[in-house]
Backbone as a ProteinNet text record, in pm:
[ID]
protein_1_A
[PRIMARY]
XXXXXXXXXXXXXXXXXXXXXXXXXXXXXXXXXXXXXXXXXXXXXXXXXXXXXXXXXXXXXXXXXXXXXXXXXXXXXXXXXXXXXXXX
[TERTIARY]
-850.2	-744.9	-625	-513.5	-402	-358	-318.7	-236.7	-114.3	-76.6	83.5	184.9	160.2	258.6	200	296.8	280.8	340.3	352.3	466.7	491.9	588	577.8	725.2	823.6	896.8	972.3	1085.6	1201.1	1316.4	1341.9	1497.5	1510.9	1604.6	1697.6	1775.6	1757.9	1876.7	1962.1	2059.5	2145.1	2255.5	2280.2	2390.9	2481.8	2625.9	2734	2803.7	2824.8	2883.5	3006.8	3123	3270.1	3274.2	3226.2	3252.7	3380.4	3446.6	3582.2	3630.9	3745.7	3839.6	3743.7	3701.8	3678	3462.6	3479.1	3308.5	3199	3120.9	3050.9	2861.2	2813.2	2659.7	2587.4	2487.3	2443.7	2274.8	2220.2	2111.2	2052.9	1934.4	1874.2	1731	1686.8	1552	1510.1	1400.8	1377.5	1200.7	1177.6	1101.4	1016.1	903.9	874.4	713	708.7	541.4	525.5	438.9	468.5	346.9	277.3	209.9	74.4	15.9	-50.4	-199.6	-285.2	-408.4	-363.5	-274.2	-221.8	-242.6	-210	-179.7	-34.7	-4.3	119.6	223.3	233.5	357.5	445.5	533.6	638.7	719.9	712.3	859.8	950.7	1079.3	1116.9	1265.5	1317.1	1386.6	1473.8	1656	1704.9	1835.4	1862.5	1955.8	2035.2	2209.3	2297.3	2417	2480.2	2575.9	2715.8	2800.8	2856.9	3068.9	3100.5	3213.7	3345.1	3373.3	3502.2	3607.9	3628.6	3754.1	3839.1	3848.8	3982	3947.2	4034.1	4036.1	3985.1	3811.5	3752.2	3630.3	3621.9	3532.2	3508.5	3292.3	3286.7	3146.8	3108.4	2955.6	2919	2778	2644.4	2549.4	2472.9	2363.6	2252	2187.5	2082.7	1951.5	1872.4	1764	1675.9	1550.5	1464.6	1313.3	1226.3	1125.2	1056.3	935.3	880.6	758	710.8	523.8	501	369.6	317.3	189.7	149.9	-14.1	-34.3	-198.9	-262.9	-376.9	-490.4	-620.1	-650.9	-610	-649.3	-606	-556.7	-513.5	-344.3	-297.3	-143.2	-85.3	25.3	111.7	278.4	305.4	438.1	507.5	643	739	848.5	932	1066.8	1117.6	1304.9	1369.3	1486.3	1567.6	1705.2	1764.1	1842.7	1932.3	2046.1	2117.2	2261	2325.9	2460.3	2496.6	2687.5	2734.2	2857.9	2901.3	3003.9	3010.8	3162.4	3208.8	3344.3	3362.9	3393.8	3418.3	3549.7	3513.2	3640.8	3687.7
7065.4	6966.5	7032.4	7046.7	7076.8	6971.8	7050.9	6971.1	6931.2	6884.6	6793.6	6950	7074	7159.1	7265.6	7295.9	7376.6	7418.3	7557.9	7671.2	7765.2	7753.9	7840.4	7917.6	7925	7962.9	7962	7946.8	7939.9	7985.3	8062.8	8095.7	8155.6	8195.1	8240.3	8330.5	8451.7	8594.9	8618	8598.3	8614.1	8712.2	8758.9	8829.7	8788	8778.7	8762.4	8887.9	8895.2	8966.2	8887.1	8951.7	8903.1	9003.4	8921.2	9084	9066.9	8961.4	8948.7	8781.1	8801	8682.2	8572.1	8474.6	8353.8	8357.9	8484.5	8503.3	8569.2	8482.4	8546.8	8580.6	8668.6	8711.9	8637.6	8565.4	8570.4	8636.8	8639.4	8670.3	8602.8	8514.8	8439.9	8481.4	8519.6	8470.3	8373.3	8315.7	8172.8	8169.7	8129.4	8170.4	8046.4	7988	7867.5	7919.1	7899.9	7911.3	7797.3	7700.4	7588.9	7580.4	7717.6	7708.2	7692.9	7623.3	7582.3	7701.9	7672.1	7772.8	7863.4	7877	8001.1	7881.1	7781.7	7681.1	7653.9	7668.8	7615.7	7722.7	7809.3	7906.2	7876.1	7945.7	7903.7	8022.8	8052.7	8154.1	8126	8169.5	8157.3	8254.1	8314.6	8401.4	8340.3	8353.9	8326	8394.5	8414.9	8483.4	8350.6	8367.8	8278.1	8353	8257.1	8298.1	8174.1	8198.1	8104.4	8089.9	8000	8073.3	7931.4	7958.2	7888	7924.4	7815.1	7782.8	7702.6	7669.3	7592	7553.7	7524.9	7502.4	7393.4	7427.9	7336.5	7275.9	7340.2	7301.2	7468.7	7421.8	7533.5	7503.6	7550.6	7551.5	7657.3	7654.9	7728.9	7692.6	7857.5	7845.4	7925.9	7833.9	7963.8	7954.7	8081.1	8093.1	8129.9	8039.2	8066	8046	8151.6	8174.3	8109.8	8047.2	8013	8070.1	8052.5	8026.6	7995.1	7870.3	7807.3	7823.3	7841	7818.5	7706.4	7662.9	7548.2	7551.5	7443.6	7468.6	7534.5	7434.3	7553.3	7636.5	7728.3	7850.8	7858.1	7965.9	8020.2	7905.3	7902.2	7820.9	7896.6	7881.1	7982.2	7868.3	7839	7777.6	7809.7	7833.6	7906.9	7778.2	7805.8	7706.8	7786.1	7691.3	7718	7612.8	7623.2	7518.9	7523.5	7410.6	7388.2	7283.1	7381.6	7306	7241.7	7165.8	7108	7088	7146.7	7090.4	7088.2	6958.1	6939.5	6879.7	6976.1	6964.4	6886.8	6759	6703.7	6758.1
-3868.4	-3884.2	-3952.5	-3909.5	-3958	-4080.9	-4159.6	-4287.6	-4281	-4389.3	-4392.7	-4323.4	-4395.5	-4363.3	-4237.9	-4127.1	-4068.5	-4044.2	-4071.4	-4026.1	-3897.4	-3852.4	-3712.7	-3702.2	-3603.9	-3598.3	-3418.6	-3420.7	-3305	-3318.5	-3170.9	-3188.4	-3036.9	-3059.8	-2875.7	-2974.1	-2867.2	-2826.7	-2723	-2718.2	-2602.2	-2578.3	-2492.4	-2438.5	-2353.3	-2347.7	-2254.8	-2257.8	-2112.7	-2023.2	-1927.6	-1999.7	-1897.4	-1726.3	-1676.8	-1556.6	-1502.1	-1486.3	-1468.1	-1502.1	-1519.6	-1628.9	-1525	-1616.4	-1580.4	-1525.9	-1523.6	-1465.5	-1553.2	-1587.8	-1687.2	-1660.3	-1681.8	-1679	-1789.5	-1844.1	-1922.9	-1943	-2059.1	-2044	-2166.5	-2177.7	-2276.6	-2289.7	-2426.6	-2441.2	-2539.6	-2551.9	-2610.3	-2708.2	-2795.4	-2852.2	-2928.4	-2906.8	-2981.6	-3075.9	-3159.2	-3191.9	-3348.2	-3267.9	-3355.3	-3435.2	-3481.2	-3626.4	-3557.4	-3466	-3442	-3430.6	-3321.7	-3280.6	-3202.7	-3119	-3046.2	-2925.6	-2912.3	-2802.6	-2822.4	-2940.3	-2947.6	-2890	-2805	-2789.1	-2689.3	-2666	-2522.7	-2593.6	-2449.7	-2451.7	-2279.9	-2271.9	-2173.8	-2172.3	-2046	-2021.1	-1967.5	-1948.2	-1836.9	-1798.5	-1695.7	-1609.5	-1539.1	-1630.3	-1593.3	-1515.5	-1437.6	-1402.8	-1378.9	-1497.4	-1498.6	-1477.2	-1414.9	-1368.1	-1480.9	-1538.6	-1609.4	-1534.9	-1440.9	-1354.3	-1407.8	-1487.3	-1548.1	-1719	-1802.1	-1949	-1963.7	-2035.8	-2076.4	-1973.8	-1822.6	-1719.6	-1683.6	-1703.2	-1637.2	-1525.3	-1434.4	-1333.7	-1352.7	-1358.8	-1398.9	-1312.3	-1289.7	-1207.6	-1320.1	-1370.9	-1432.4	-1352.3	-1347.7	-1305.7	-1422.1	-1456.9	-1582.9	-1533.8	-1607.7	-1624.9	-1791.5	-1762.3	-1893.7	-1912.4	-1989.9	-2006.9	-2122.9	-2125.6	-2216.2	-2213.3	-2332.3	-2340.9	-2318.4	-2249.2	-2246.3	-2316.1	-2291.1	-2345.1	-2222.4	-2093.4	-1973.3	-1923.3	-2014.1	-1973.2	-1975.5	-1947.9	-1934.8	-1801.6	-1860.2	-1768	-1719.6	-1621.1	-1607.2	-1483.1	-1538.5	-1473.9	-1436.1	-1276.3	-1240.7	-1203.2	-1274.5	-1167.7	-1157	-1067.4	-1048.5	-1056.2	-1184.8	-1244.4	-1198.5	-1157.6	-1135.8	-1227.8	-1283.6	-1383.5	-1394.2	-1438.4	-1414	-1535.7	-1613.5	-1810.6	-1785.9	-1815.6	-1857.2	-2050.7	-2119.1	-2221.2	-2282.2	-2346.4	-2444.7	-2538.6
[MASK]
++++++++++++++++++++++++++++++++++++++++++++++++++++++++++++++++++++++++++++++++++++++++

C-alpha cells in the first residue's frame, strides 16, 4: 500500500531548429515516473514540424511515439497529430 507521500519525477527536453524564417524542426522528449512499482512510467518522443505563417498563427504536424508500462506488459503508441494555434 502506498502512503500519503509519493515521490517520482517529470519533465520534457527539447530542441528547436529554424531551418528557414517562419519553418521550424522540433524535437521533444517526455518523461513521467510516478513513484509507483515500475507500472507507473511513460516516456514519449516527438518529431514536429511547424510552420508560423503569420503573427501569432501557427500549424503543426507532430509525429509521436510513447510507451507505458502495464500490469500486462509494455504498451507503445504512434500518432500523427495535426495542429492549428491562433494565439491572443
Amino acid at each position: 500500500e502506498k502512503g500519503p507521500w509519493v515521490f517520482g519525477s517529470t519533465g520534457f527536453l527539447q530542441a528547436d531548429f529554424e531551418l528557414i524564417q517562419g519553418i521550424h524542426l522540433m524535437g521533444t522528449g517526455e518523461w513521467l515516473d510516478a513513484g509507483g512499482d515500475g507500472l507507473d512510467v511513460w516516456t514519449s518522443e516527438w518529431i514536429s514540424l511547424v510552420w508560423f505563417f503569420a503573427p501569432r498563427v501557427d500549424v503543426r504536424l507532430d509525429f509521436l511515439k510513447a510507451q507505458l508500462e502495464t500490469p500486462g506488459g509494455p504498451m507503445s503508441v504512434t500518432a500523427l497529430v495535426g495542429q492549428f494555434h491562433f494565439y491572443l
